[in-house]
Amino acid sequence: MKQIHLSELNVSSFSLFNYQWCLIGVAKHKVNAMTASWGSIGTLWNRPIATIYVRPTRYTHELLEKDDHFTLSFFSQQHRPVLNYLGSISGRDRDKIKECGIPYHIENGALYFEQADLIIKCKKIMVQPLDGKNIEDDIKRKMYPNGDIHTMIIGEVEEVWIK
Ligand SMILES: Cc1cc2nc3c(=O)[nH]c(=O)nc-3n(C[C@H](O)[C@H](O)[C@H](O)COP(=O)(O)O)c2cc1C
C-alpha cells in the first residue's frame, strides 16, 4: 500500500461506509476489529475527521475507550465473507482475527489490514454517547429496542493509505 495526502483521496463518504463497509481496528491493548457500515468522513474544528458509531455492547467499544488511535480499513466486495464474520462474532473471548486468517501488521500501536483498498488512521479526539432523548421516536423504536444506543467517536485523520 502507499501513503497518500488527504487531498488526493477521491471517495464518496456515502458509498464508503454504506456500500464498502470497513473494519474498525484497534491494537493497543488487544488486537481486535469489528465491521462497521455507519460512519462518515469530513471536517470539524478545521481538522479532517472520521466519525464512527459503536454500540457500548461491542468489545471494540471497550478497547476504543482505552486506545488513542484506531484505523478504518475499507475492503472490496470479495472480502465480504470476512467482514460478515468479523461483524457477527465478538473478539471478547476469542481471537477472531487469527481465526479468519486475515493478514495484518501493527505499526506504532495501529492495526493495518494488508488486503484493504483504503486505510484511514485516526487519532481519537472525541467520544460522545448519543442521547436517546434527542433521537427521532421512529428511529429510536426501530434501532434501539434494547436501549443499546451508539457512542459517537470522532477521530482526526492522521494517515491515508491506498492499494
Ligand atoms: C455490515 C455490518 C455493519 C455493522 N456496522 C456496525 C456499526 O456501524 N456499529 C456497531 O456498533 N456495530 C456494527 N456492526 C456489528 C459489529 O460488527 C458486531 O457486533 C461485531 O461482532 C462486534 O465485535 P466485537 O464485540 O469484537 O467488537 C456491523 C455488522 C455488520 C455485519
Short mmCIF file of C-alpha atoms and ligand atoms in Angstrom, two decimals:
data_model
loop_
_atom_site.label_atom_id
_atom_site.label_comp_id
_atom_site.label_asym_id
_atom_site.label_seq_id
_atom_site.Cartn_x
_atom_site.Cartn_y
_atom_site.Cartn_z
CA MET A 1 0.00 0.00 0.00
CA LYS A 2 1.14 3.55 -0.49
CA GLN A 3 0.52 6.54 1.72
CA ILE A 4 -1.21 9.50 0.06
CA HIS A 5 -2.01 13.05 1.09
CA LEU A 6 -5.59 13.63 2.19
CA SER A 7 -6.20 15.94 -0.76
CA GLU A 8 -5.59 13.03 -3.14
CA LEU A 9 -8.36 10.93 -1.64
CA ASN A 10 -11.31 10.83 -4.00
CA VAL A 11 -14.20 8.90 -2.44
CA SER A 12 -17.83 9.44 -1.53
CA SER A 13 -18.49 9.36 2.20
CA PHE A 14 -21.88 7.79 1.43
CA SER A 15 -20.73 4.78 -0.56
CA LEU A 16 -17.59 4.33 1.50
CA PHE A 17 -19.41 3.29 4.65
CA ASN A 18 -22.79 2.15 3.42
CA TYR A 19 -21.64 0.01 0.48
CA GLN A 20 -17.99 -0.77 1.02
CA TRP A 21 -18.08 -1.34 4.80
CA CYS A 22 -14.96 -1.15 6.93
CA LEU A 23 -13.17 -2.77 9.80
CA ILE A 24 -12.63 -0.58 12.84
CA GLY A 25 -9.30 -1.82 14.13
CA VAL A 26 -7.55 -1.38 17.47
CA ALA A 27 -4.25 -2.80 18.65
CA LYS A 28 -3.05 -1.17 21.84
CA HIS A 29 -4.47 -3.49 24.50
CA LYS A 30 -5.62 -6.30 22.25
CA VAL A 31 -5.72 -6.74 18.51
CA ASN A 32 -9.39 -6.64 17.55
CA ALA A 33 -11.62 -5.39 14.77
CA MET A 34 -15.32 -5.12 14.07
CA THR A 35 -17.22 -4.45 10.89
CA ALA A 36 -18.95 -1.08 10.56
CA SER A 37 -21.17 0.41 7.89
CA TRP A 38 -22.27 3.54 9.73
CA GLY A 39 -19.94 6.48 9.72
CA SER A 40 -18.69 9.39 7.69
CA ILE A 41 -15.63 11.43 6.79
CA GLY A 42 -15.49 15.21 6.71
CA THR A 43 -14.24 18.28 8.51
CA LEU A 44 -14.65 19.56 12.07
CA TRP A 45 -12.71 22.10 14.11
CA ASN A 46 -10.65 22.76 10.95
CA ARG A 47 -9.45 19.17 11.08
CA PRO A 48 -10.05 16.25 8.72
CA ILE A 49 -12.13 13.74 10.64
CA ALA A 50 -13.82 10.36 10.50
CA THR A 51 -16.88 9.69 12.65
CA ILE A 52 -17.94 6.19 13.66
CA TYR A 53 -20.83 4.88 15.76
CA VAL A 54 -20.20 1.93 18.07
CA ARG A 55 -22.69 0.31 20.44
CA PRO A 56 -21.47 0.01 24.05
CA THR A 57 -22.04 -3.75 23.95
CA ARG A 58 -19.25 -4.25 21.38
CA TYR A 59 -15.92 -5.41 22.75
CA THR A 60 -14.34 -2.92 20.35
CA HIS A 61 -16.14 -0.17 22.29
CA GLU A 62 -14.31 -1.19 25.45
CA LEU A 63 -10.98 -1.27 23.61
CA LEU A 64 -11.62 2.07 21.90
CA GLU A 65 -12.18 3.68 25.28
CA LYS A 66 -8.64 2.75 26.27
CA ASP A 67 -6.93 3.41 22.94
CA ASP A 68 -5.72 6.73 21.49
CA HIS A 69 -5.90 5.58 17.88
CA PHE A 70 -8.00 3.44 15.57
CA THR A 71 -7.89 2.52 11.90
CA LEU A 72 -10.68 2.21 9.37
CA SER A 73 -9.92 -0.38 6.68
CA PHE A 74 -12.23 -0.42 3.65
CA PHE A 75 -12.39 -3.55 1.50
CA SER A 76 -13.66 -4.58 -1.93
CA GLN A 77 -16.72 -6.83 -2.21
CA GLN A 78 -14.66 -10.02 -2.49
CA HIS A 79 -13.83 -9.71 1.22
CA ARG A 80 -17.48 -9.63 2.32
CA PRO A 81 -17.33 -13.11 3.92
CA VAL A 82 -14.51 -11.97 6.25
CA LEU A 83 -16.30 -8.73 7.07
CA ASN A 84 -19.51 -10.63 7.77
CA TYR A 85 -17.57 -12.92 10.09
CA LEU A 86 -15.85 -10.12 11.99
CA GLY A 87 -19.19 -8.33 12.14
CA SER A 88 -21.09 -11.20 13.72
CA ILE A 89 -18.65 -12.64 16.27
CA SER A 90 -17.21 -10.86 19.26
CA GLY A 91 -13.50 -10.83 20.00
CA ARG A 92 -14.19 -10.61 23.70
CA ASP A 93 -13.43 -14.27 24.40
CA ARG A 94 -11.57 -15.34 21.29
CA ASP A 95 -9.01 -14.22 18.75
CA LYS A 96 -11.36 -13.83 15.80
CA ILE A 97 -8.77 -12.06 13.65
CA LYS A 98 -6.45 -15.04 13.88
CA GLU A 99 -9.33 -17.45 13.30
CA CYS A 100 -10.28 -15.85 9.99
CA GLY A 101 -6.64 -15.56 8.89
CA ILE A 102 -6.83 -12.02 7.51
CA PRO A 103 -3.28 -10.65 7.17
CA TYR A 104 -2.33 -7.52 9.13
CA HIS A 105 0.56 -5.71 10.68
CA ILE A 106 0.86 -3.34 13.60
CA GLU A 107 2.80 -0.10 13.44
CA ASN A 108 3.02 2.42 16.26
CA GLY A 109 0.11 0.76 18.02
CA ALA A 110 -2.19 0.88 14.97
CA LEU A 111 -3.68 -2.06 13.07
CA TYR A 112 -3.29 -2.19 9.26
CA PHE A 113 -5.11 -4.85 7.22
CA GLU A 114 -2.96 -5.60 4.21
CA GLN A 115 -5.78 -6.58 1.82
CA ALA A 116 -7.72 -3.34 2.31
CA ASP A 117 -8.26 -0.93 -0.60
CA LEU A 118 -8.10 2.05 1.71
CA ILE A 119 -6.93 2.54 5.29
CA ILE A 120 -7.59 5.68 7.30
CA LYS A 121 -5.66 6.00 10.55
CA CYS A 122 -7.24 8.26 13.15
CA LYS A 123 -6.36 9.81 16.46
CA LYS A 124 -9.34 9.72 18.82
CA ILE A 125 -10.39 13.28 19.59
CA MET A 126 -13.96 12.93 20.88
CA VAL A 127 -16.18 10.25 22.44
CA GLN A 128 -19.83 11.10 22.92
CA PRO A 129 -22.64 8.68 23.79
CA LEU A 130 -25.71 9.65 21.74
CA ASP A 131 -28.59 10.91 23.86
CA GLY A 132 -31.76 8.91 23.21
CA LYS A 133 -33.86 11.92 24.19
CA ASN A 134 -32.68 13.71 21.07
CA ILE A 135 -33.31 10.88 18.59
CA GLU A 136 -36.47 10.85 16.48
CA ASP A 137 -39.02 8.43 18.01
CA ASP A 138 -39.39 6.29 14.90
CA ILE A 139 -35.62 5.76 14.61
CA LYS A 140 -35.32 5.07 18.33
CA ARG A 141 -38.06 2.43 18.20
CA LYS A 142 -36.53 0.66 15.21
CA MET A 143 -32.84 0.94 16.04
CA TYR A 144 -32.81 0.76 19.82
CA PRO A 145 -35.47 -1.65 21.12
CA ASN A 146 -32.97 -2.68 23.82
CA GLY A 147 -31.68 0.82 24.55
CA ASP A 148 -28.23 -0.07 23.25
CA ILE A 149 -27.60 3.42 21.90
CA HIS A 150 -24.44 4.09 19.89
CA THR A 151 -21.48 6.08 21.06
CA MET A 152 -20.21 8.57 18.51
CA ILE A 153 -16.44 8.51 18.20
CA ILE A 154 -14.61 11.15 16.21
CA GLY A 155 -11.06 10.62 15.03
CA GLU A 156 -8.72 13.11 13.43
CA VAL A 157 -7.36 11.64 10.20
CA GLU A 158 -3.60 11.21 10.51
CA GLU A 159 -2.76 8.89 7.63
CA VAL A 160 -4.41 7.70 4.42
CA TRP A 161 -3.17 4.57 2.64
CA ILE A 162 -4.43 3.15 -0.65
CA LYS A 163 -3.71 -0.04 -2.56
C1 LIG B 1 -22.28 -4.99 7.71
C2 LIG B 1 -22.17 -4.75 9.18
C3 LIG B 1 -22.12 -3.44 9.65
C4 LIG B 1 -22.03 -3.18 11.04
N1 LIG B 1 -21.95 -1.88 11.46
C5 LIG B 1 -21.85 -1.62 12.78
C6 LIG B 1 -21.72 -0.27 13.24
O1 LIG B 1 -21.60 0.69 12.45
N2 LIG B 1 -21.68 -0.06 14.59
C7 LIG B 1 -21.75 -1.09 15.51
O2 LIG B 1 -21.73 -0.85 16.72
N3 LIG B 1 -21.84 -2.39 15.09
C8 LIG B 1 -21.88 -2.67 13.75
N4 LIG B 1 -21.92 -3.97 13.32
C9 LIG B 1 -21.89 -5.08 14.31
C10 LIG B 1 -20.48 -5.43 14.84
O3 LIG B 1 -19.54 -5.50 13.79
C11 LIG B 1 -20.55 -6.80 15.57
O4 LIG B 1 -21.43 -6.72 16.66
C12 LIG B 1 -19.20 -7.34 15.98
O5 LIG B 1 -19.32 -8.72 16.22
C13 LIG B 1 -18.63 -6.67 17.22
O6 LIG B 1 -17.41 -7.29 17.53
P1 LIG B 1 -16.61 -7.05 18.90
O7 LIG B 1 -17.53 -7.49 20.03
O8 LIG B 1 -15.38 -7.90 18.77
O9 LIG B 1 -16.31 -5.60 18.97
C14 LIG B 1 -21.99 -4.26 11.95
C15 LIG B 1 -22.03 -5.59 11.48
C16 LIG B 1 -22.11 -5.83 10.11
C17 LIG B 1 -22.13 -7.25 9.60
#
